[in-house]
PDB file of C-alpha atoms in Angstrom:
ATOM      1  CA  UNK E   1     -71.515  27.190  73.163  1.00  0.00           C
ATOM      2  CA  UNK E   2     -69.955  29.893  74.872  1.00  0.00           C
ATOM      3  CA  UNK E   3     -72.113  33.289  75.961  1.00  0.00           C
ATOM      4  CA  UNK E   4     -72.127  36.132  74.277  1.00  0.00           C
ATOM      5  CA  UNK E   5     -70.664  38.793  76.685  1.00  0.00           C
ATOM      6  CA  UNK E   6     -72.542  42.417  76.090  1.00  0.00           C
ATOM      7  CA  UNK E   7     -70.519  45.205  74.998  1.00  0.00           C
ATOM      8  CA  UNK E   8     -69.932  47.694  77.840  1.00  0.00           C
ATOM      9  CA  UNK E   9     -71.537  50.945  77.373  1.00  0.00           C
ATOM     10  CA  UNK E  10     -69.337  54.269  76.496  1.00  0.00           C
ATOM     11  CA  UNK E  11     -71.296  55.950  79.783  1.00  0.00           C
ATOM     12  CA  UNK E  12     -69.763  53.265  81.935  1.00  0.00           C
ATOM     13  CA  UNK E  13     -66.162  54.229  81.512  1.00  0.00           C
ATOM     14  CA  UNK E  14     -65.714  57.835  82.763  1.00  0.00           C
ATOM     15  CA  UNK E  15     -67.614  60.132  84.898  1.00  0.00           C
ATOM     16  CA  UNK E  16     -67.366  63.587  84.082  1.00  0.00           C
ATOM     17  CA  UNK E  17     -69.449  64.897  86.698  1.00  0.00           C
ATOM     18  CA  UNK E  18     -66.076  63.588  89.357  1.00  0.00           C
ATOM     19  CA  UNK E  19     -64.057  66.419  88.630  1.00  0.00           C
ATOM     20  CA  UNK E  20     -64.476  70.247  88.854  1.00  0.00           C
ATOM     21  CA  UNK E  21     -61.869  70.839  86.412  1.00  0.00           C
ATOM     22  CA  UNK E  22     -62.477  73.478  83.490  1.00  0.00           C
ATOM     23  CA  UNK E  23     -62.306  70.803  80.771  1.00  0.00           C
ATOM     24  CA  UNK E  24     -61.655  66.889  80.561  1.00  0.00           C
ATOM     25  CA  UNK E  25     -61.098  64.484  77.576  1.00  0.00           C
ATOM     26  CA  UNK E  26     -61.443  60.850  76.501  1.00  0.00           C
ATOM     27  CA  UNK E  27     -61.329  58.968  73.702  1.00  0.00           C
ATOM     28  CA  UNK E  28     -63.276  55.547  72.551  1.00  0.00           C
ATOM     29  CA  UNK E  29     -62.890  53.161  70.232  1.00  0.00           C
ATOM     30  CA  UNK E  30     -66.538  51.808  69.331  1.00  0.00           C
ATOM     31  CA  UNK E  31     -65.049  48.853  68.695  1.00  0.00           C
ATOM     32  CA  UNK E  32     -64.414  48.127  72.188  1.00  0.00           C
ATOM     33  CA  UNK E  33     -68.204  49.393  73.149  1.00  0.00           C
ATOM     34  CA  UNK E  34     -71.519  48.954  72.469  1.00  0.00           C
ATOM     35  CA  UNK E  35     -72.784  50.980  69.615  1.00  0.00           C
ATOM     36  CA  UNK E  36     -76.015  52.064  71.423  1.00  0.00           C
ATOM     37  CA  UNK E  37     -75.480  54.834  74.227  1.00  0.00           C
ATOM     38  CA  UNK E  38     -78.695  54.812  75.944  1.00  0.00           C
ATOM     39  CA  UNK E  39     -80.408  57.974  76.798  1.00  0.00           C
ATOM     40  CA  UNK E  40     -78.421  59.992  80.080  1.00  0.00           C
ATOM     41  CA  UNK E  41     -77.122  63.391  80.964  1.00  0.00           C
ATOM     42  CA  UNK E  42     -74.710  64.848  83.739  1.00  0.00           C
ATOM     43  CA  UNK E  43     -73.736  68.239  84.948  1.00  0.00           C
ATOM     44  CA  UNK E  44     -71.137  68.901  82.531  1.00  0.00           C
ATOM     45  CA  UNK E  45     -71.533  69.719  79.131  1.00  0.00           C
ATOM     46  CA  UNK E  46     -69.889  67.963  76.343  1.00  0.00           C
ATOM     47  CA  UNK E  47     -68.699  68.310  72.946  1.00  0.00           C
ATOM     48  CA  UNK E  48     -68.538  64.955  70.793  1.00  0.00           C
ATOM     49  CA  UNK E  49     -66.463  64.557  67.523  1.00  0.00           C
ATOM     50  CA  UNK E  50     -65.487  61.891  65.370  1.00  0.00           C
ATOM     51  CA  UNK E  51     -61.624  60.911  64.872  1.00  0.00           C
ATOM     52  CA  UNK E  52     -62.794  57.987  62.312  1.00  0.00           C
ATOM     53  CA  UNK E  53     -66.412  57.092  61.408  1.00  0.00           C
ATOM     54  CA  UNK E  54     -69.529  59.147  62.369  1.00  0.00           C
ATOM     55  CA  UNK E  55     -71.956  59.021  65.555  1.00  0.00           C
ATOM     56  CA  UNK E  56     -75.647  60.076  65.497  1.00  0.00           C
ATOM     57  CA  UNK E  57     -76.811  61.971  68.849  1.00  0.00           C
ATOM     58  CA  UNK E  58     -80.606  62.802  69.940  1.00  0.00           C
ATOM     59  CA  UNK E  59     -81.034  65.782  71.961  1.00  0.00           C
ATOM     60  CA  UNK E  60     -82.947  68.477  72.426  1.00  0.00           C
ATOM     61  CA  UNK E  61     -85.814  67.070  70.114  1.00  0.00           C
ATOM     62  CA  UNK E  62     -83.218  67.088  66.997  1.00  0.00           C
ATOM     63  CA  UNK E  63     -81.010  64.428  65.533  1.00  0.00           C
ATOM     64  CA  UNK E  64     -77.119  65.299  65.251  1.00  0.00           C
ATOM     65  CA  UNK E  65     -75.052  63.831  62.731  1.00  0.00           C
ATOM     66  CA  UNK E  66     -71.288  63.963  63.679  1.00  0.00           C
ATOM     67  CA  UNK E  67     -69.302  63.321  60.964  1.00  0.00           C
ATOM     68  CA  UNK E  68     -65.332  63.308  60.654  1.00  0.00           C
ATOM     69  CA  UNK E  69     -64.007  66.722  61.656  1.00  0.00           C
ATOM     70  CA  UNK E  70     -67.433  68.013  63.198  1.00  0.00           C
ATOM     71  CA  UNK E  71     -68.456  67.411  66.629  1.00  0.00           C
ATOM     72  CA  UNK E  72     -71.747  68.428  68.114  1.00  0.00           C
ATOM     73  CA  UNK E  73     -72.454  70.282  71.174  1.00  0.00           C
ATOM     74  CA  UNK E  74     -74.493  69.789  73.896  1.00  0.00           C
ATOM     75  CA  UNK E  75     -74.701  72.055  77.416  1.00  0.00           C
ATOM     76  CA  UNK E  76     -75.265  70.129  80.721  1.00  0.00           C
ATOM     77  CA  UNK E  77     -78.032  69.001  81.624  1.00  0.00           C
ATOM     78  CA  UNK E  78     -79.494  67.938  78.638  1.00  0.00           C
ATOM     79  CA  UNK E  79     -81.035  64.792  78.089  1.00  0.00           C
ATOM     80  CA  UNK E  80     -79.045  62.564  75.240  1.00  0.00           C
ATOM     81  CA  UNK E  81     -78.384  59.502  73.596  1.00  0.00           C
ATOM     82  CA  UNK E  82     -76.223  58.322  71.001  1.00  0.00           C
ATOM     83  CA  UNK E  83     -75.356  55.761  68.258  1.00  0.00           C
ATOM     84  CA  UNK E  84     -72.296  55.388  66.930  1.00  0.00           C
ATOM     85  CA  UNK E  85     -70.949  53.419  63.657  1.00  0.00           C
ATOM     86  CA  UNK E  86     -69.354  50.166  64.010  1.00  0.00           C
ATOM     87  CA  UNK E  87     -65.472  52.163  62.921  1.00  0.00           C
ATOM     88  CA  UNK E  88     -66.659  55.054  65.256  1.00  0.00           C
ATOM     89  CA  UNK E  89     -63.177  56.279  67.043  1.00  0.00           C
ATOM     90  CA  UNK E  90     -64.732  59.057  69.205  1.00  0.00           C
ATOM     91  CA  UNK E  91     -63.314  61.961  71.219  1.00  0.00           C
ATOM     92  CA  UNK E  92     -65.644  63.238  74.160  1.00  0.00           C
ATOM     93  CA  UNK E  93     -64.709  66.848  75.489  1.00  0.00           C
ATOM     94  CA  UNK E  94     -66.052  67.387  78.787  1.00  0.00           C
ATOM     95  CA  UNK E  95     -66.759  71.328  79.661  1.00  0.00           C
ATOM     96  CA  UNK E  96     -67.463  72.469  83.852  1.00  0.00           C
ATOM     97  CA  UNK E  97     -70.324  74.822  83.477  1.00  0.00           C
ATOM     98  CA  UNK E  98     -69.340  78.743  83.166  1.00  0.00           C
ATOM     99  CA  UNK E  99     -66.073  77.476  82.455  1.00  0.00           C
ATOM    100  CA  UNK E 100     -66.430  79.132  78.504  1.00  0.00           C
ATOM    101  CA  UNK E 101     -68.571  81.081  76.556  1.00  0.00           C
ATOM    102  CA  UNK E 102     -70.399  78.191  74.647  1.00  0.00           C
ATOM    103  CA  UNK E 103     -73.618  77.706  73.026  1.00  0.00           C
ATOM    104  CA  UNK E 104     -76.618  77.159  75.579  1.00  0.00           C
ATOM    105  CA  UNK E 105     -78.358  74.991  73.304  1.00  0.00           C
ATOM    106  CA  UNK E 106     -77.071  72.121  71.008  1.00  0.00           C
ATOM    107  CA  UNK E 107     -75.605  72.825  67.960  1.00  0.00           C
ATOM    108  CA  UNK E 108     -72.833  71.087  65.066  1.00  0.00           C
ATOM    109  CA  UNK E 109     -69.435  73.076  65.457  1.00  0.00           C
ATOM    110  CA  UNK E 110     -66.676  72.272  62.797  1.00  0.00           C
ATOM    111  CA  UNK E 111     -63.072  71.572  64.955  1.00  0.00           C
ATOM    112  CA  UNK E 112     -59.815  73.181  63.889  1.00  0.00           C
ATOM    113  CA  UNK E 113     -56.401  70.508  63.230  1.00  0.00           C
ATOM    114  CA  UNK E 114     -55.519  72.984  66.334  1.00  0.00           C
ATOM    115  CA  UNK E 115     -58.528  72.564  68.268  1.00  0.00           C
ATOM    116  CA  UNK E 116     -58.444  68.276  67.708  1.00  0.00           C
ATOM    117  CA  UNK E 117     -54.646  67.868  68.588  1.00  0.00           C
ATOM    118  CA  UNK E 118     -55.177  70.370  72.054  1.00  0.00           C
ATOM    119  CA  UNK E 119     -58.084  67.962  72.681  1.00  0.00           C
ATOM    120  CA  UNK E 120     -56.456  64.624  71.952  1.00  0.00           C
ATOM    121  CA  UNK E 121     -53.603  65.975  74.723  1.00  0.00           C
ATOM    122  CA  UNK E 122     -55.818  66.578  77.315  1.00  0.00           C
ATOM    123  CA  UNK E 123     -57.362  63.093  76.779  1.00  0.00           C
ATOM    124  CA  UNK E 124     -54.055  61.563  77.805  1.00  0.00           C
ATOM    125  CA  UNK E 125     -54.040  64.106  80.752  1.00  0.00           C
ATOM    126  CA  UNK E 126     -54.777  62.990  84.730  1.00  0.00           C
ATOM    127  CA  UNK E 127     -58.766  64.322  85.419  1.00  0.00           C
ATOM    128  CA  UNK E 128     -57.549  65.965  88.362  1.00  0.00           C
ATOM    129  CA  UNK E 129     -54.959  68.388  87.092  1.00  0.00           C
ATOM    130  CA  UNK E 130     -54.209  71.513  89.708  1.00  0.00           C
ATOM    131  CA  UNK E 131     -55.755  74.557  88.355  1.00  0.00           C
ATOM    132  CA  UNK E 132     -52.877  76.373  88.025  1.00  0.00           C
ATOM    133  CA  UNK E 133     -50.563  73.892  86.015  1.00  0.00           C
ATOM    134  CA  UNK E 134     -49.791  73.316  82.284  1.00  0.00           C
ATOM    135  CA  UNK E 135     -53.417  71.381  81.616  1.00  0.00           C
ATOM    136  CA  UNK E 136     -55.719  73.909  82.995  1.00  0.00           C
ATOM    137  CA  UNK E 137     -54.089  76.397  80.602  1.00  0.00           C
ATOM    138  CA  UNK E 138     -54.418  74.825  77.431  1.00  0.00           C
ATOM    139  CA  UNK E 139     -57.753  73.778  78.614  1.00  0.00           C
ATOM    140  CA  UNK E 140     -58.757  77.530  79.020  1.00  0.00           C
ATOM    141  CA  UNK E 141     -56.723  77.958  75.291  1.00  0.00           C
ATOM    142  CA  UNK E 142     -59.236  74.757  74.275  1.00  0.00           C
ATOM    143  CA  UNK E 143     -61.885  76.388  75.227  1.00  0.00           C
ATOM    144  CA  UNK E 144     -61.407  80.344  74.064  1.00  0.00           C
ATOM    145  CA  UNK E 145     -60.484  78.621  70.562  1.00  0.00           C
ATOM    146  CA  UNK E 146     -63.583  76.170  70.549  1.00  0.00           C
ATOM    147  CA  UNK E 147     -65.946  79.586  71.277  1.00  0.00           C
ATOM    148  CA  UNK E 148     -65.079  80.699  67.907  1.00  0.00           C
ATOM    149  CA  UNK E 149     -65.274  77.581  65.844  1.00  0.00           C
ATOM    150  CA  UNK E 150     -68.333  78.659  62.984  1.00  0.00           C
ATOM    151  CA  UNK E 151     -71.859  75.959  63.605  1.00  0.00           C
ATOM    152  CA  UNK E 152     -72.668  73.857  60.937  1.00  0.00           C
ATOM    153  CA  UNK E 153     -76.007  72.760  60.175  1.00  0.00           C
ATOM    154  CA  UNK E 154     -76.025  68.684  60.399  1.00  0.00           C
ATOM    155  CA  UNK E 155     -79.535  68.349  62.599  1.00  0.00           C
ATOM    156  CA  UNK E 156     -82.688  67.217  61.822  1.00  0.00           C
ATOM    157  CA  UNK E 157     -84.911  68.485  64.065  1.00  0.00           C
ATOM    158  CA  UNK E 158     -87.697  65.623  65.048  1.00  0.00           C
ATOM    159  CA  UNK E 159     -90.236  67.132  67.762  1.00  0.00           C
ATOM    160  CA  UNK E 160     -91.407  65.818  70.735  1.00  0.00           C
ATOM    161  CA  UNK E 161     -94.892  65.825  69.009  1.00  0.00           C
ATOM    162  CA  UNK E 162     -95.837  61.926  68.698  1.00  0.00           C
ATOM    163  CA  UNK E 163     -97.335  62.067  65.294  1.00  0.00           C
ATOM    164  CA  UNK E 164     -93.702  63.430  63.909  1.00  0.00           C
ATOM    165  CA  UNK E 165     -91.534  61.371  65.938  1.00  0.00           C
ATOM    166  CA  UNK E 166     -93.781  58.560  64.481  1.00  0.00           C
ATOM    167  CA  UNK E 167     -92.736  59.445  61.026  1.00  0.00           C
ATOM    168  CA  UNK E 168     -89.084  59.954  62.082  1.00  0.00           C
ATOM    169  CA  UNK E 169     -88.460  57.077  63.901  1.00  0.00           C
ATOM    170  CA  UNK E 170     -90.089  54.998  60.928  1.00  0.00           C
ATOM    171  CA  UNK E 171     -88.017  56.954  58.008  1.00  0.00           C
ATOM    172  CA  UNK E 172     -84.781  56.444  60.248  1.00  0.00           C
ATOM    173  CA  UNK E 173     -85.251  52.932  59.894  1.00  0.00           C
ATOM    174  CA  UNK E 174     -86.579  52.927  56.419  1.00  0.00           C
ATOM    175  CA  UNK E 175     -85.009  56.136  54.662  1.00  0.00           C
ATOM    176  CA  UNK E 176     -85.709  54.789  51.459  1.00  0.00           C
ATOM    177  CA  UNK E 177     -89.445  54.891  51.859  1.00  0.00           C
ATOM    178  CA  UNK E 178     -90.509  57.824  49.230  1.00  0.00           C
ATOM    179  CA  UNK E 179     -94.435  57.967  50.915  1.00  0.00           C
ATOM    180  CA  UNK E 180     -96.297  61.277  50.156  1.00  0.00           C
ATOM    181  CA  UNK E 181     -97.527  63.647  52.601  1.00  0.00           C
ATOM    182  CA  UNK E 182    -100.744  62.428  51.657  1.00  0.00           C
ATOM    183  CA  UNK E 183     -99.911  58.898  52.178  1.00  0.00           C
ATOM    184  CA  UNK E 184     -98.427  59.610  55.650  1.00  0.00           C
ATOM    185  CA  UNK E 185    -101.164  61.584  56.816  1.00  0.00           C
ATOM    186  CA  UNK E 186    -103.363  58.805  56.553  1.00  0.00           C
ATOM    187  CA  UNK E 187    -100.890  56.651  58.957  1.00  0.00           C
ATOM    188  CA  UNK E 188    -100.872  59.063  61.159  1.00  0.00           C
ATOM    189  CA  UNK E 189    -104.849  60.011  61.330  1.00  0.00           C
ATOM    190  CA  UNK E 190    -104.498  63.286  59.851  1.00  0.00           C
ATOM    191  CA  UNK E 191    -105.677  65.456  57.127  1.00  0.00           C
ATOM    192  CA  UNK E 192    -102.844  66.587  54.596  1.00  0.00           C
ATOM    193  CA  UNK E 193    -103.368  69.877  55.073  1.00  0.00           C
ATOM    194  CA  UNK E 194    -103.130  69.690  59.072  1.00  0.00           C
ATOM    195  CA  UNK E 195    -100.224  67.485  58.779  1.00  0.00           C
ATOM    196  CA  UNK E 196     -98.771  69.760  56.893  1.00  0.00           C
ATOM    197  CA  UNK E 197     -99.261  72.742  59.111  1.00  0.00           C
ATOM    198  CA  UNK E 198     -97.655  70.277  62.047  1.00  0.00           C
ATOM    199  CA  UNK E 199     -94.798  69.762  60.719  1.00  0.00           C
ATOM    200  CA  UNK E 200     -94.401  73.535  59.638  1.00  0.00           C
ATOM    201  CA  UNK E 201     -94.990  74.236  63.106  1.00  0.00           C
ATOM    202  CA  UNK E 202     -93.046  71.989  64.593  1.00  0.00           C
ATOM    203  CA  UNK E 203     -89.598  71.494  62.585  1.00  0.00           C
ATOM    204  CA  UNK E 204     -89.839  74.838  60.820  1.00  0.00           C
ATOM    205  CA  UNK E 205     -89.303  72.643  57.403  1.00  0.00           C
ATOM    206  CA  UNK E 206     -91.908  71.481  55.058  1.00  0.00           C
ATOM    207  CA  UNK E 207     -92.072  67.799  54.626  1.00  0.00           C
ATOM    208  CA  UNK E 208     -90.070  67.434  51.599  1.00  0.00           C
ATOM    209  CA  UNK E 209     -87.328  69.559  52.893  1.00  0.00           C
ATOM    210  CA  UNK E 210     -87.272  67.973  56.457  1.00  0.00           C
ATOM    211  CA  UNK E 211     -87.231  64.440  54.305  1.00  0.00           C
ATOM    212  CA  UNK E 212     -84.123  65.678  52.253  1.00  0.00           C
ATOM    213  CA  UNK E 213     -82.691  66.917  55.533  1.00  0.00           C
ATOM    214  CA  UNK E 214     -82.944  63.072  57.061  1.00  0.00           C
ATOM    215  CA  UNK E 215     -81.233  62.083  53.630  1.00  0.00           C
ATOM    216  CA  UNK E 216     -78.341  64.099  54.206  1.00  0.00           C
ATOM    217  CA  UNK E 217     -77.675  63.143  57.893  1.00  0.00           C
ATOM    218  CA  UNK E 218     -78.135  59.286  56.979  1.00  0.00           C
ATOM    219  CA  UNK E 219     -75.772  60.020  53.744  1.00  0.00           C
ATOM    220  CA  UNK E 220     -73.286  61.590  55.699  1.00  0.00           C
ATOM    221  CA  UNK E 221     -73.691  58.749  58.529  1.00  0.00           C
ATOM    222  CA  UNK E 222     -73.600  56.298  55.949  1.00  0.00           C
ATOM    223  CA  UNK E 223     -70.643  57.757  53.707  1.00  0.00           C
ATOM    224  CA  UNK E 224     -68.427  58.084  57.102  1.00  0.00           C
ATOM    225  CA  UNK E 225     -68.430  54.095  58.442  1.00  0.00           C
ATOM    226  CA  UNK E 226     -67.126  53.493  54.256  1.00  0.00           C
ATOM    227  CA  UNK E 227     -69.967  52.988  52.811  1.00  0.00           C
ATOM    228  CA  UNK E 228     -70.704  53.690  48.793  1.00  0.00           C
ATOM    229  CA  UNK E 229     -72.255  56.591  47.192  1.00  0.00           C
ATOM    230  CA  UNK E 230     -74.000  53.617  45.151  1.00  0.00           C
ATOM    231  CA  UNK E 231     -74.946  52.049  48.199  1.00  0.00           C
ATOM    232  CA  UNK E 232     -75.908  55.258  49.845  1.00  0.00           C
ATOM    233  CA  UNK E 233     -77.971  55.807  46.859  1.00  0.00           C
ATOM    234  CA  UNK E 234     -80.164  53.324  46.646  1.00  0.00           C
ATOM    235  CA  UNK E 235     -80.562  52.972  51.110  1.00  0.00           C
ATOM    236  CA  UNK E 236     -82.089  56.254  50.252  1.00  0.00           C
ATOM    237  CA  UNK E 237     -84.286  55.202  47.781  1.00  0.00           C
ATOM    238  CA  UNK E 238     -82.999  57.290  44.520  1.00  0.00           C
ATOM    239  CA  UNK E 239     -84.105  55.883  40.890  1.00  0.00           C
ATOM    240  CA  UNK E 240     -80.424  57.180  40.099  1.00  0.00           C
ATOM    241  CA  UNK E 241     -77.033  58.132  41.872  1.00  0.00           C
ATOM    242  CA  UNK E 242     -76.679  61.054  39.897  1.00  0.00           C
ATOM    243  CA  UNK E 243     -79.859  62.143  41.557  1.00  0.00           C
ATOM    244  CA  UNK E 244     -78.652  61.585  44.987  1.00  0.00           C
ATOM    245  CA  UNK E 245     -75.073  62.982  44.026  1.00  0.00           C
ATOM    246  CA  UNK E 246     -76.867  66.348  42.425  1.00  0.00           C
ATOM    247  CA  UNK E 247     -79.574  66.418  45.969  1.00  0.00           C
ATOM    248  CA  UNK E 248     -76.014  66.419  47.861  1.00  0.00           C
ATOM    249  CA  UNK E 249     -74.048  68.387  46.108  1.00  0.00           C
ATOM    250  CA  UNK E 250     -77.078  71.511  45.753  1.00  0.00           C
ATOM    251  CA  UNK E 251     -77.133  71.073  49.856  1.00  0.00           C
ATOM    252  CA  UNK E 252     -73.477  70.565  50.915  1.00  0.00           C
ATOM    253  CA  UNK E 253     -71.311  72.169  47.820  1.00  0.00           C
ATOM    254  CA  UNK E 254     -69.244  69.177  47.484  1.00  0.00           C
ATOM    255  CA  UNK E 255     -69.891  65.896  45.721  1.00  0.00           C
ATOM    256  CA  UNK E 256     -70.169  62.808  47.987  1.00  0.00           C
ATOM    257  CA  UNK E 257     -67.092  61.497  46.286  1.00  0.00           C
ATOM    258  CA  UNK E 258     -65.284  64.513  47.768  1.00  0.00           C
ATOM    259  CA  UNK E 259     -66.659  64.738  50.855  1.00  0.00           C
ATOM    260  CA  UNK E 260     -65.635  61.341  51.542  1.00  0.00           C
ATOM    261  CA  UNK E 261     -62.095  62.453  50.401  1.00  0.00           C
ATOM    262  CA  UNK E 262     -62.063  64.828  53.559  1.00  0.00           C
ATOM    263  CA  UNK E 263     -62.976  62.596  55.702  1.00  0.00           C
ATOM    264  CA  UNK E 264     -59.554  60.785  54.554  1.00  0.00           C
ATOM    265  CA  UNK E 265     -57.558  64.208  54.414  1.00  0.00           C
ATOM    266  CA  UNK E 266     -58.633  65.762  57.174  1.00  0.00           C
ATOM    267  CA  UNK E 267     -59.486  68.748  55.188  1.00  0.00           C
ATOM    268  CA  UNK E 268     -61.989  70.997  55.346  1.00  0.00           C
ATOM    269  CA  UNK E 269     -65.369  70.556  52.820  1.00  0.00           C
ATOM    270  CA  UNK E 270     -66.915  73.291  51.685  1.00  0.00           C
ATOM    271  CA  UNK E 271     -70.776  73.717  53.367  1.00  0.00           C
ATOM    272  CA  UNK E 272     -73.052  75.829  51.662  1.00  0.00           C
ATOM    273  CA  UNK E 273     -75.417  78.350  53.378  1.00  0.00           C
TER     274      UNK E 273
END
């Protein structure tokens, strides 16, 4: 029987950190690469959006759901790691520090048709380019435009507390797992009331809004690499799919039926505030 040869990891096939140059781009095909990018960082920061699919990034004690048409940011230096869906088709934008005006902590950003097509020609661009030719302006135009792009809130913010990365890391694996506070405060050793006050404390949510927050970044994972809203429905553990389709629709202003028209469009959904 032949071996199984790993997938090669997305870190292995470009440095960023090799060239000084304002702004570089790449794209990947997850189905070339393992879906797991394990936990790095490099001098550069970088913006990551999804062409086709969706990716889910951990930094900065939050997790970042990047759907279709979104990409998240996230300034040098910062610890990260990354898991894409099997149909992920990513674009990585590489930015030189003090090279734009851009967040200094992570955040979602929506991308522009504009802003996606200037990337997607850079990508096909040398890594080297002379500062003064064609690329390193419409990097600089990249970057101005990318300043002004409006944040989007697709982050669930986890902690660095173990007792709420416990709970996290067990509700990203089992999101369908409807456990009271009460219920999880005994897992974790705690009181209800202090696990409560925790998790005020440390997501600035209460439990049952940080839980429908996790809903809606494994929904919009989930709804990106073609999955059903039926499916979706019951991974999250509704009775009914008109009660996950009203829970989406109260937090997002569109339907998951539309929203997974956009992500076929290319159009812009409507996010509510």
């Amino acid at each position: 029987m032949p071996k199984m040869i790993p997938a090669q990891s997305a870190i292995s096939v470009f440095d960023p950190d090799l060239t000084t140059c304002p702004a570089v781009a790449c794209h990947l095909d997850f189905a070339e690469h393992a879906a797991e990018v394990p936990l790095h960082t490099h001098r550069k920061g970088q913006l990551i959006f999804a062409r086709h699919g969706a990716v889910t990034c951990t930094a900065d004690d939050q997790i970042w759901i990047v759907p279709a048409n979104c990409g998240v940011w996230i300034p040098g230096g910062v610890q990260h790691s990354a898991r894409a869906t099997f149909n992920a088709r990513l674009s990585y934008l590489f930015v030189e520090p003090g090279s734009a005006n851009l967040p200094e902590n992570c955040c979602t950003l929506s991308i522009s048709p504009m802003i996606r097509e200037m990337i997607g020609w850079l990508a096909d661009q040398n890594t080297d380019y002379p500062l003064n030719n064609h690329a390193a302006r419409l990097a600089r135009v990249t970057l101005d435009e990318l300043a002004e792009m409006p944040r989007e809130r697709f982050n669930l913010p986890i902690s660095s507390n173990s007792k709420i990365r416990m709970i996290a890391d067990a509700l990203t694996i089992e999101p369908s797992d409807r456990s009271t506070l009460a219920t999880w405060a005994k897992r974790v050793a705690m009181s209800e009331r202090s696990l409560a006050r925790l998790m005020m404390r440390e997501t600035g949510l209460t439990f049952g809004r940080w839980r429908q927050q996790l809903h809606l970044v494994v929904a919009l994972r989930e709804l990106a690499s073609g999955a059903t809203v039926q499916n979706v429905s019951v991974e999250l553990g509704y009775e009914s799919v008109n009660a996950f389709i009203t829970m989406f629709k109260a937090a997002l202003g569109s339907t998951p039926a539309q929203y997974r028209a956009t992500l076929l469009t290319g159009t812009k959904r409507p996010i509510k505030d």
